Short mmCIF file of C-alpha atoms in Angstrom, two decimals:
data_model
loop_
_atom_site.label_atom_id
_atom_site.label_comp_id
_atom_site.label_asym_id
_atom_site.label_seq_id
_atom_site.Cartn_x
_atom_site.Cartn_y
_atom_site.Cartn_z
CA UNK A 1 186.21 166.84 -48.74
CA UNK A 2 184.29 169.49 -46.88
CA UNK A 3 181.30 171.20 -48.47
CA UNK A 4 179.73 174.56 -47.66
CA UNK A 5 175.98 174.59 -48.15
CA UNK A 6 174.27 177.96 -48.72
CA UNK A 7 170.90 179.43 -49.67
CA UNK A 8 170.67 182.87 -51.33
CA UNK A 9 167.70 185.14 -52.14
CA UNK A 10 168.40 188.34 -54.07
CA UNK A 11 167.29 190.36 -57.05
CA UNK A 12 170.06 191.29 -59.48
CA UNK A 13 173.27 190.98 -57.49
CA UNK A 14 176.38 188.93 -58.00
CA UNK A 15 177.41 187.40 -54.67
CA UNK A 16 180.57 185.45 -53.88
CA UNK A 17 181.59 183.63 -50.73
CA UNK A 18 185.30 183.43 -49.89
CA UNK A 19 187.29 181.16 -47.55
CA UNK A 20 190.63 182.23 -46.11
CA UNK A 21 193.28 180.81 -43.82
CA UNK A 22 194.59 184.30 -43.03
CA UNK A 23 193.93 187.92 -43.93
CA UNK A 24 197.38 188.64 -45.31
CA UNK A 25 196.77 191.18 -48.08
CA UNK A 26 198.95 189.33 -50.58
CA UNK A 27 197.18 186.03 -49.95
CA UNK A 28 193.74 187.57 -50.27
CA UNK A 29 194.62 189.31 -53.55
CA UNK A 30 196.42 186.38 -55.18
CA UNK A 31 194.07 183.64 -53.98
CA UNK A 32 191.05 184.61 -56.05
CA UNK A 33 190.26 180.91 -56.40
CA UNK A 34 189.20 180.99 -52.74
CA UNK A 35 186.02 182.82 -53.82
CA UNK A 36 183.06 181.02 -55.39
CA UNK A 37 179.88 182.50 -56.80
CA UNK A 38 176.68 181.73 -54.89
CA UNK A 39 173.78 180.62 -57.09
CA UNK A 40 170.32 182.13 -56.83
CA UNK A 41 167.40 180.73 -54.91
CA UNK A 42 168.28 177.11 -54.10
CA UNK A 43 170.60 175.12 -51.90
CA UNK A 44 174.15 175.02 -53.24
CA UNK A 45 177.10 172.87 -52.25
CA UNK A 46 180.57 174.29 -52.73
CA UNK A 47 183.42 171.78 -52.68
CA UNK A 48 185.83 173.48 -50.33
CA UNK A 49 188.33 170.68 -50.91
CA UNK A 50 188.62 171.68 -54.58
CA UNK A 51 189.24 175.32 -53.60
CA UNK A 52 192.18 174.28 -51.39
CA UNK A 53 193.42 171.63 -53.88
CA UNK A 54 192.42 168.95 -51.34
CA UNK A 55 195.08 170.19 -48.93
CA UNK A 56 194.29 169.98 -45.23
CA UNK A 57 193.90 173.50 -43.97
CA UNK A 58 192.14 175.67 -41.40
CA UNK A 59 189.43 178.05 -42.53
CA UNK A 60 189.66 181.00 -40.14
CA UNK A 61 187.79 183.65 -42.12
CA UNK A 62 184.71 183.68 -44.35
CA UNK A 63 184.20 186.70 -46.57
CA UNK A 64 181.47 187.95 -48.92
CA UNK A 65 181.75 190.01 -52.12
CA UNK A 66 178.77 191.57 -53.85
CA UNK A 67 178.40 193.53 -57.08
CA UNK A 68 175.26 194.67 -58.87
CA UNK A 69 174.75 193.70 -62.51
CA UNK A 70 172.49 196.67 -63.28
CA UNK A 71 174.05 199.33 -61.04
CA UNK A 72 173.44 202.12 -63.56
CA UNK A 73 169.64 201.74 -63.17
CA UNK A 74 169.65 202.43 -59.43
CA UNK A 75 170.06 205.64 -57.47
CA UNK A 76 170.41 204.16 -53.98
CA UNK A 77 173.03 201.79 -52.68
CA UNK A 78 170.46 200.20 -50.40
CA UNK A 79 168.01 199.63 -53.25
CA UNK A 80 169.41 196.13 -53.89
CA UNK A 81 170.50 193.61 -51.32
CA UNK A 82 171.13 189.88 -50.92
CA UNK A 83 170.17 187.60 -48.09
CA UNK A 84 172.23 184.50 -47.46
CA UNK A 85 171.40 181.90 -44.85
CA UNK A 86 171.80 178.30 -43.76
CA UNK A 87 175.59 178.33 -44.10
CA UNK A 88 176.78 174.91 -42.98
CA UNK A 89 180.04 172.94 -43.27
CA UNK A 90 179.61 169.25 -44.09
CA UNK A 91 181.98 166.28 -44.36
CA UNK A 92 181.96 163.66 -47.09
CA UNK A 93 181.30 160.56 -45.01
CA UNK A 94 181.70 158.28 -48.08
CA UNK A 95 185.33 159.19 -48.66
CA UNK A 96 187.28 156.07 -49.58
CA UNK A 97 190.60 155.05 -51.05
CA UNK A 98 189.58 151.88 -52.89
CA UNK A 99 186.69 150.56 -54.91
CA UNK A 100 184.92 147.29 -54.12
CA UNK A 101 187.12 145.45 -56.65
CA UNK A 102 190.29 146.57 -54.82
CA UNK A 103 191.35 149.20 -57.37
CA UNK A 104 192.09 152.77 -56.30
CA UNK A 105 189.14 155.16 -56.21
CA UNK A 106 191.28 158.02 -57.53
CA UNK A 107 191.73 157.52 -61.28
CA UNK A 108 195.25 159.00 -61.07
CA UNK A 109 196.43 156.36 -58.59
CA UNK A 110 197.31 152.68 -58.88
CA UNK A 111 197.56 149.83 -56.35
CA UNK A 112 201.02 149.04 -54.94
CA UNK A 113 201.09 145.70 -53.13
CA UNK A 114 203.25 145.28 -50.03
CA UNK A 115 203.96 142.37 -47.70
CA UNK A 116 201.15 143.18 -45.28
CA UNK A 117 198.75 145.39 -47.24
CA UNK A 118 198.23 147.17 -50.52
CA UNK A 119 198.31 150.96 -50.84
CA UNK A 120 197.30 153.51 -53.44
CA UNK A 121 200.16 155.44 -55.00
CA UNK A 122 199.77 158.42 -57.34
CA UNK A 123 200.96 157.96 -60.90
CA UNK A 124 203.91 159.99 -62.15
CA UNK A 125 202.99 163.61 -62.75
CA UNK A 126 200.72 163.53 -59.68
CA UNK A 127 201.33 163.51 -55.94
CA UNK A 128 199.23 163.24 -52.75
CA UNK A 129 197.64 166.59 -51.97
CA UNK A 130 199.05 166.55 -48.43
CA UNK A 131 202.48 165.22 -49.34
CA UNK A 132 203.94 161.85 -48.51
CA UNK A 133 204.61 158.78 -50.63
CA UNK A 134 201.22 157.00 -50.54
CA UNK A 135 197.68 158.29 -50.63
CA UNK A 136 195.92 158.71 -47.32
CA UNK A 137 192.17 158.77 -46.86
CA UNK A 138 191.76 162.55 -47.36
CA UNK A 139 194.34 162.85 -50.14
CA UNK A 140 193.73 163.36 -53.82
CA UNK A 141 196.34 162.87 -56.53
CA UNK A 142 196.97 166.44 -57.73
CA UNK A 143 198.80 167.57 -60.86
CA UNK A 144 202.47 168.39 -60.23
CA UNK A 145 203.01 170.39 -63.40
CA UNK A 146 200.14 172.88 -63.47
CA UNK A 147 200.94 175.34 -60.71
CA UNK A 148 197.90 176.73 -58.83
CA UNK A 149 197.45 180.48 -58.73
CA UNK A 150 197.33 180.73 -54.96
CA UNK A 151 200.86 180.76 -53.44
CA UNK A 152 199.59 178.98 -50.34
CA UNK A 153 198.93 175.89 -52.48
CA UNK A 154 202.16 176.08 -54.47
CA UNK A 155 204.10 174.88 -51.41
CA UNK A 156 202.81 171.40 -52.26
CA UNK A 157 204.91 171.33 -55.41
CA UNK A 158 208.14 172.77 -54.09
CA UNK A 159 211.22 170.56 -53.84
CA UNK A 160 212.95 168.08 -56.07
CA UNK A 161 211.19 166.98 -59.26
CA UNK A 162 211.67 163.35 -58.14
CA UNK A 163 208.79 163.86 -55.71
CA UNK A 164 206.60 164.19 -58.80
CA UNK A 165 208.21 161.57 -61.08
CA UNK A 166 211.35 159.49 -61.32
CA UNK A 167 213.81 160.13 -64.14
CA UNK A 168 213.63 157.88 -67.22
CA UNK A 169 216.99 156.37 -68.17
CA UNK A 170 217.88 156.37 -71.89
CA UNK A 171 221.15 155.20 -73.48
CA UNK A 172 222.72 157.02 -76.42
CA UNK A 173 225.36 154.82 -78.06
CA UNK A 174 227.84 156.07 -80.66
CA UNK A 175 230.62 153.64 -81.58
CA UNK A 176 232.32 152.65 -78.34
CA UNK A 177 230.86 155.63 -76.49
CA UNK A 178 227.81 155.04 -74.26
CA UNK A 179 226.05 158.02 -72.69
CA UNK A 180 223.44 157.44 -70.02
CA UNK A 181 220.91 160.29 -70.05
CA UNK A 182 218.01 160.92 -67.69
CA UNK A 183 214.87 162.19 -69.41
CA UNK A 184 212.52 164.30 -67.29
CA UNK A 185 208.74 163.95 -67.34
CA UNK A 186 207.38 167.42 -68.17
CA UNK A 187 203.73 166.71 -68.96
CA UNK A 188 201.17 163.93 -68.61
CA UNK A 189 197.76 164.14 -70.17
CA UNK A 190 194.88 161.68 -69.87
CA UNK A 191 192.61 161.54 -72.91
CA UNK A 192 189.28 160.11 -71.77
CA UNK A 193 186.31 158.95 -73.81
CA UNK A 194 184.20 158.72 -70.66
CA UNK A 195 184.68 160.29 -67.26
CA UNK A 196 185.63 157.00 -65.60
CA UNK A 197 188.32 156.17 -68.19
CA UNK A 198 191.60 157.73 -67.26
CA UNK A 199 195.30 156.92 -67.44
CA UNK A 200 198.82 157.80 -66.51
CA UNK A 201 202.47 156.79 -66.37
CA UNK A 202 204.59 154.99 -63.81
CA UNK A 203 208.38 155.01 -64.23
CA UNK A 204 210.08 151.81 -63.08
CA UNK A 205 212.69 151.54 -60.33
CA UNK A 206 216.07 153.01 -61.31
CA UNK A 207 214.38 154.59 -64.36
CA UNK A 208 214.88 151.49 -66.54
CA UNK A 209 211.48 151.81 -68.21
CA UNK A 210 207.88 152.91 -67.76
CA UNK A 211 204.33 151.57 -67.65
CA UNK A 212 201.47 153.27 -69.49
CA UNK A 213 197.96 152.93 -68.05
CA UNK A 214 194.75 153.67 -69.95
CA UNK A 215 194.50 156.66 -72.30
CA UNK A 216 197.56 158.78 -71.70
CA UNK A 217 200.17 160.98 -73.36
CA UNK A 218 203.41 161.43 -71.38
CA UNK A 219 206.08 163.83 -72.59
CA UNK A 220 209.75 163.60 -71.57
CA UNK A 221 212.47 166.18 -72.11
CA UNK A 222 215.83 164.74 -73.23
CA UNK A 223 218.86 166.60 -71.75
CA UNK A 224 220.76 166.95 -75.03
CA UNK A 225 219.45 167.35 -78.54
CA UNK A 226 219.90 164.16 -80.58
CA UNK A 227 220.64 164.28 -84.32
CA UNK A 228 219.25 161.50 -86.51
CA UNK A 229 221.55 160.40 -89.33
CA UNK A 230 221.24 157.62 -91.90
CA UNK A 231 222.55 155.03 -89.43
CA UNK A 232 220.37 155.99 -86.43
CA UNK A 233 218.35 153.21 -84.78
CA UNK A 234 216.13 152.98 -81.70
CA UNK A 235 216.01 149.71 -79.76
CA UNK A 236 213.51 149.00 -76.98
CA UNK A 237 211.66 146.24 -75.14
CA UNK A 238 207.87 146.25 -75.33
CA UNK A 239 205.12 144.35 -73.53
CA UNK A 240 201.71 145.32 -74.88
CA UNK A 241 198.55 145.40 -72.83
CA UNK A 242 195.78 143.12 -74.05
CA UNK A 243 193.48 144.71 -76.64
CA UNK A 244 195.49 147.92 -76.80
CA UNK A 245 194.30 150.12 -79.66
CA UNK A 246 197.39 152.31 -79.93
CA UNK A 247 200.76 152.15 -78.20
CA UNK A 248 203.70 154.11 -79.55
CA UNK A 249 206.07 157.03 -79.32
CA UNK A 250 206.68 160.37 -81.03
CA UNK A 251 209.88 162.38 -81.49
CA UNK A 252 209.69 166.18 -81.31
CA UNK A 253 212.24 168.88 -81.91
CA UNK A 254 210.30 171.32 -79.73
CA UNK A 255 207.74 170.54 -77.04
CA UNK A 256 205.68 173.56 -78.10
CA UNK A 257 205.78 172.59 -81.79
CA UNK A 258 202.43 171.34 -83.01
CA UNK A 259 203.79 168.45 -85.09
CA UNK A 260 206.37 165.79 -84.22
CA UNK A 261 209.02 164.76 -86.72
CA UNK A 262 207.91 161.10 -86.43
CA UNK A 263 205.30 158.97 -84.62
CA UNK A 264 205.42 155.16 -84.65
CA UNK A 265 202.53 152.88 -83.72
CA UNK A 266 203.81 149.74 -81.96
CA UNK A 267 200.40 148.08 -81.59
CA UNK A 268 199.95 144.55 -82.87
CA UNK A 269 197.31 145.51 -85.42
CA UNK A 270 197.79 148.06 -88.17
CA UNK A 271 194.11 149.06 -88.06
CA UNK A 272 195.18 152.38 -86.51
CA UNK A 273 198.26 152.86 -88.70
CA UNK A 274 196.82 156.19 -89.86
CA UNK A 275 195.09 157.02 -86.61
CA UNK A 276 195.25 160.75 -85.96
CA UNK A 277 196.18 161.58 -82.39
CA UNK A 278 194.92 164.61 -80.46
CA UNK A 279 197.31 166.97 -82.25
CA UNK A 280 196.05 165.74 -85.67
CA UNK A 281 199.26 164.11 -86.83
CA UNK A 282 199.41 160.65 -88.40
CA UNK A 283 201.59 157.77 -87.24
CA UNK A 284 203.41 155.05 -89.14
CA UNK A 285 202.85 151.40 -88.28
CA UNK A 286 205.79 149.38 -86.96
CA UNK A 287 206.39 146.09 -88.75
CA UNK A 288 209.42 143.95 -89.63
CA UNK A 289 209.87 145.63 -93.03
CA UNK A 290 209.71 149.23 -91.77
CA UNK A 291 212.87 151.07 -92.81
CA UNK A 292 214.64 147.90 -93.97
CA UNK A 293 216.81 147.64 -97.12
CA UNK A 294 214.71 147.13 -100.27
CA UNK A 295 215.80 146.44 -103.86
CA UNK A 296 214.43 145.55 -107.29
CA UNK A 297 215.56 143.55 -110.32
CA UNK A 298 218.84 144.57 -112.05
CA UNK A 299 216.97 145.07 -115.31
CA UNK A 300 214.93 147.88 -113.78
CA UNK A 301 217.95 149.51 -112.14
CA UNK A 302 219.58 150.06 -115.51
CA UNK A 303 217.15 152.79 -116.46
CA UNK A 304 216.07 155.45 -113.92
CA UNK A 305 212.94 156.06 -115.99
CA UNK A 306 211.75 152.50 -115.36
CA UNK A 307 211.84 152.39 -111.57
CA UNK A 308 212.89 154.53 -108.60
CA UNK A 309 213.62 154.19 -104.89
CA UNK A 310 212.57 150.74 -103.71
CA UNK A 311 212.69 151.98 -100.08
CA UNK A 312 209.48 154.02 -100.63
CA UNK A 313 207.57 150.76 -100.16
CA UNK A 314 208.91 150.34 -96.60
CA UNK A 315 208.98 153.96 -95.36
CA UNK A 316 205.72 153.65 -93.40
CA UNK A 317 203.90 156.16 -95.64
CA UNK A 318 201.09 154.74 -97.77
CA UNK A 319 200.93 157.89 -99.90
CA UNK A 320 204.46 157.34 -101.26
CA UNK A 321 205.19 154.43 -103.58
CA UNK A 322 207.86 152.50 -105.45
CA UNK A 323 206.85 152.55 -109.11
CA UNK A 324 207.68 150.61 -112.26
CA UNK A 325 206.99 152.34 -115.59
CA UNK A 326 207.79 150.20 -118.63
CA UNK A 327 205.49 151.80 -121.16
CA UNK A 328 208.49 152.99 -123.18
CA UNK A 329 210.43 149.71 -122.96
CA UNK A 330 210.17 147.06 -125.70
CA UNK A 331 212.36 144.65 -123.77
CA UNK A 332 210.19 144.54 -120.70
CA UNK A 333 208.36 141.26 -120.88
CA UNK A 334 210.21 138.01 -120.45
CA UNK A 335 209.48 134.79 -118.68
CA UNK A 336 206.31 133.79 -116.89
CA UNK A 337 205.78 132.70 -113.27
CA UNK A 338 205.20 129.10 -114.40
CA UNK A 339 208.66 128.97 -115.98
CA UNK A 340 210.59 130.40 -113.02
CA UNK A 341 212.62 128.19 -110.68
CA UNK A 342 212.82 129.96 -107.31
CA UNK A 343 213.91 126.95 -105.24
CA UNK A 344 216.76 129.19 -104.08
CA UNK A 345 217.56 132.84 -104.49
CA UNK A 346 220.38 132.28 -107.04
CA UNK A 347 218.11 130.39 -109.43
CA UNK A 348 215.36 132.95 -108.93
CA UNK A 349 217.83 135.71 -109.90
CA UNK A 350 219.00 133.79 -112.97
CA UNK A 351 215.78 134.08 -114.94
CA UNK A 352 214.35 136.24 -117.67
CA UNK A 353 211.62 137.41 -115.32
CA UNK A 354 212.34 141.10 -114.89
CA UNK A 355 209.66 142.61 -112.67
CA UNK A 356 210.30 141.99 -108.99
CA UNK A 357 210.79 143.88 -105.72
CA UNK A 358 212.43 142.57 -102.54
CA UNK A 359 212.91 143.54 -98.89
CA UNK A 360 215.75 142.24 -96.71
CA UNK A 361 214.72 141.83 -93.04
CA UNK A 362 218.43 141.51 -92.06
CA UNK A 363 217.76 138.35 -90.04
CA UNK A 364 215.36 135.44 -89.97
CA UNK A 365 212.08 136.33 -88.30
CA UNK A 366 208.91 134.28 -87.86
CA UNK A 367 206.19 135.80 -90.05
CA UNK A 368 202.44 135.34 -89.65
CA UNK A 369 200.93 137.97 -91.96
CA UNK A 370 201.85 139.98 -95.02
CA UNK A 371 199.99 143.14 -96.12
CA UNK A 372 200.70 144.56 -99.58
CA UNK A 373 199.40 148.02 -100.47
CA UNK A 374 199.33 148.55 -104.24
CA UNK A 375 197.01 149.57 -107.06
CA UNK A 376 193.99 147.27 -107.55
CA UNK A 377 195.13 146.50 -111.11
CA UNK A 378 198.64 145.45 -109.99
CA UNK A 379 198.41 141.66 -109.90
CA UNK A 380 201.03 139.74 -107.90
CA UNK A 381 202.13 136.70 -109.88
CA UNK A 382 204.25 135.11 -107.18
CA UNK A 383 205.36 135.69 -103.61
CA UNK A 384 208.58 134.01 -102.44
CA UNK A 385 210.30 133.94 -99.04
CA UNK A 386 213.95 132.99 -98.53
CA UNK A 387 215.86 132.10 -95.37
CA UNK A 388 219.43 133.15 -94.47
CA UNK A 389 220.86 130.39 -96.70
CA UNK A 390 218.92 131.67 -99.69
CA UNK A 391 216.59 128.65 -99.69
CA UNK A 392 212.94 129.01 -100.65
CA UNK A 393 210.88 128.43 -97.47
CA UNK A 394 207.50 129.69 -98.70
CA UNK A 395 205.99 130.34 -102.12
CA UNK A 396 202.54 131.11 -103.43
CA UNK A 397 201.35 132.05 -106.92
CA UNK A 398 198.67 134.68 -107.55
CA UNK A 399 199.14 136.10 -104.06
CA UNK A 400 196.47 138.12 -102.29
CA UNK A 401 197.10 141.64 -101.00
CA UNK A 402 196.56 140.40 -97.41
CA UNK A 403 198.00 136.97 -96.67
CA UNK A 404 198.10 134.83 -93.55
CA UNK A 405 201.52 133.12 -93.37
CA UNK A 406 201.85 129.83 -91.42
CA UNK A 407 204.57 131.10 -89.03
CA UNK A 408 207.40 130.86 -91.55
CA UNK A 409 210.95 131.96 -90.60
CA UNK A 410 212.42 134.04 -93.43
CA UNK A 411 214.86 136.88 -93.96
CA UNK A 412 213.94 138.04 -97.49
CA UNK A 413 210.60 138.52 -99.21
CA UNK A 414 210.33 138.89 -102.98
CA UNK A 415 207.24 140.00 -104.92
CA UNK A 416 206.97 139.13 -108.65
CA UNK A 417 204.46 141.22 -110.59
CA UNK A 418 202.37 140.33 -113.61
CA UNK A 419 204.45 141.07 -116.74
CA UNK A 420 201.41 142.20 -118.72
CA UNK A 421 201.10 145.30 -116.54
CA UNK A 422 203.38 148.12 -117.61
CA UNK A 423 202.65 150.61 -114.81
CA UNK A 424 203.00 149.36 -111.24
CA UNK A 425 202.74 151.29 -107.95
CA UNK A 426 203.83 149.44 -104.82
CA UNK A 427 202.82 151.76 -101.98
CA UNK A 428 203.78 149.82 -98.85
CA UNK A 429 204.68 146.29 -97.74
CA UNK A 430 204.02 145.42 -94.09
CA UNK A 431 205.42 142.23 -92.57
CA UNK A 432 203.79 141.16 -89.30
CA UNK A 433 205.78 139.01 -86.89
CA UNK A 434 204.41 135.99 -85.04
CA UNK A 435 204.95 136.78 -81.37
CA UNK A 436 205.53 133.92 -78.95
CA UNK A 437 207.13 135.96 -76.15
CA UNK A 438 205.52 138.45 -73.76
CA UNK A 439 208.38 140.95 -74.22
CA UNK A 440 209.26 142.02 -77.75
CA UNK A 441 212.70 143.32 -78.66
CA UNK A 442 212.15 145.98 -81.31
CA UNK A 443 214.75 147.63 -83.51
CA UNK A 444 213.64 150.52 -85.72
CA UNK A 445 216.05 152.10 -88.25
CA UNK A 446 215.09 155.76 -87.73
CA UNK A 447 217.73 157.00 -90.16
CA UNK A 448 215.95 155.34 -93.09
CA UNK A 449 212.64 156.98 -92.16
CA UNK A 450 213.48 160.58 -91.24
CA UNK A 451 216.27 163.06 -90.68
CA UNK A 452 216.48 165.90 -88.18
CA UNK A 453 216.94 166.49 -84.46
CA UNK A 454 214.78 165.91 -81.40
CA UNK A 455 214.92 166.79 -77.71
CA UNK A 456 211.48 165.54 -76.66
CA UNK A 457 210.22 161.95 -76.45
CA UNK A 458 206.48 161.38 -76.17
CA UNK A 459 204.76 158.09 -75.25
CA UNK A 460 201.12 157.56 -76.23
CA UNK A 461 198.58 154.84 -75.43
CA UNK A 462 194.88 154.38 -76.21
CA UNK A 463 193.01 151.54 -74.51
CA UNK A 464 189.53 151.09 -73.04
CA UNK A 465 190.72 149.54 -69.77
CA UNK A 466 192.30 152.15 -67.44
CA UNK A 467 193.97 149.46 -65.31
CA UNK A 468 195.72 147.61 -68.15
CA UNK A 469 199.37 148.57 -68.59
CA UNK A 470 201.85 148.38 -71.45
CA UNK A 471 205.53 148.33 -70.49
CA UNK A 472 208.41 149.96 -72.41
CA UNK A 473 211.96 149.42 -71.18
CA UNK A 474 215.66 149.40 -72.13
CA UNK A 475 215.43 152.35 -74.52
CA UNK A 476 218.59 152.84 -76.58
CA UNK A 477 219.48 155.13 -79.47
CA UNK A 478 222.34 154.07 -81.75
#
């Protein structure tokens, strides 16, 4: 927090001022960051604290380096010179730990409340510049992962990685075998829209979960590579921050690879379902139908030319679609929505109506919204929801593509299309749950969305409020 104030008058020279703790040759050569260029003509303040990474230190030597930009035009060494004066060392008398509202002044720190007083603690991936557990008045939260060039400053980062961040506990469950793995934080990046918006990560006690603050991307390395098969599922507990724009995770097979194998947006709204993150990769939007078992009418399944792969309507990708092509079928039409009895699922199956698609949510869930992505010409004749007993709990004719559902508990959703349309593309069906609890228990069938391996888990959040936190806990892979 000390500043050196200088004034320089010169013609065409390049002048640098250097600050050293000692004159050890190795330190002088490797600590080039100790030297700062002096600007021409006016008072200049050099933040000495930044040069020493805000570490308390003793400046015992001040050095000067000068080179001439147009040396080849001069015949005398003494022809050019610089004059530097008014060298003063100043202290920042306004140094403070907290803002007037009680939040931490350092954007990479958060308040920790104790019995007697509250303290500022650096977020994971950062640590106090002078060591210790809490921030003191002359500390800054410095990056643990980006090593400074000067070896005198590297001593801050030596020691166990737990001084930088706790380990994140993740369970890998296969049959009766449960493996507890500790993922290591290897990078944390704050993506800011404005200078005062920042963010970070805080891993909970015993590594059971983590909190995400503000705009942040935190990357964890998993000890052993995990292979995703058709039965793979991730289960986690989520508490979203209010008005969060994006909260989710990405799986990577290589931390240096530019694209992840999958990114899932866990935010409440699907407005950012195709939001491109900083590495220009899209994400899929989590909803109750994502990756669930989908089917279509037996009539369509008899001919592969009529329809294909009902699961394409719940794979999270709008560009892929389940299609029905009946242009070559003379036995396609049959029945009309007005003639169909769908009071239960058996009666609805036992009709001549042959154009329907269905998703099985596997259990009854309370639904508040349904979003259907399909071609504008694809009219929906009827939408029906069934509970676990197969009873009709909700039905509407001539359904809209976006529908508000009055908090209906259902386990299956069936869409009946207009029989006068011979070519139908159902791109994606998104089922939004009505949430009455602060903590959501999410289960995502990864094996129905992707295949491959990953060894890196990345958590991402975008929110305007740097002090609002989303919590993710109890992460399990099956």
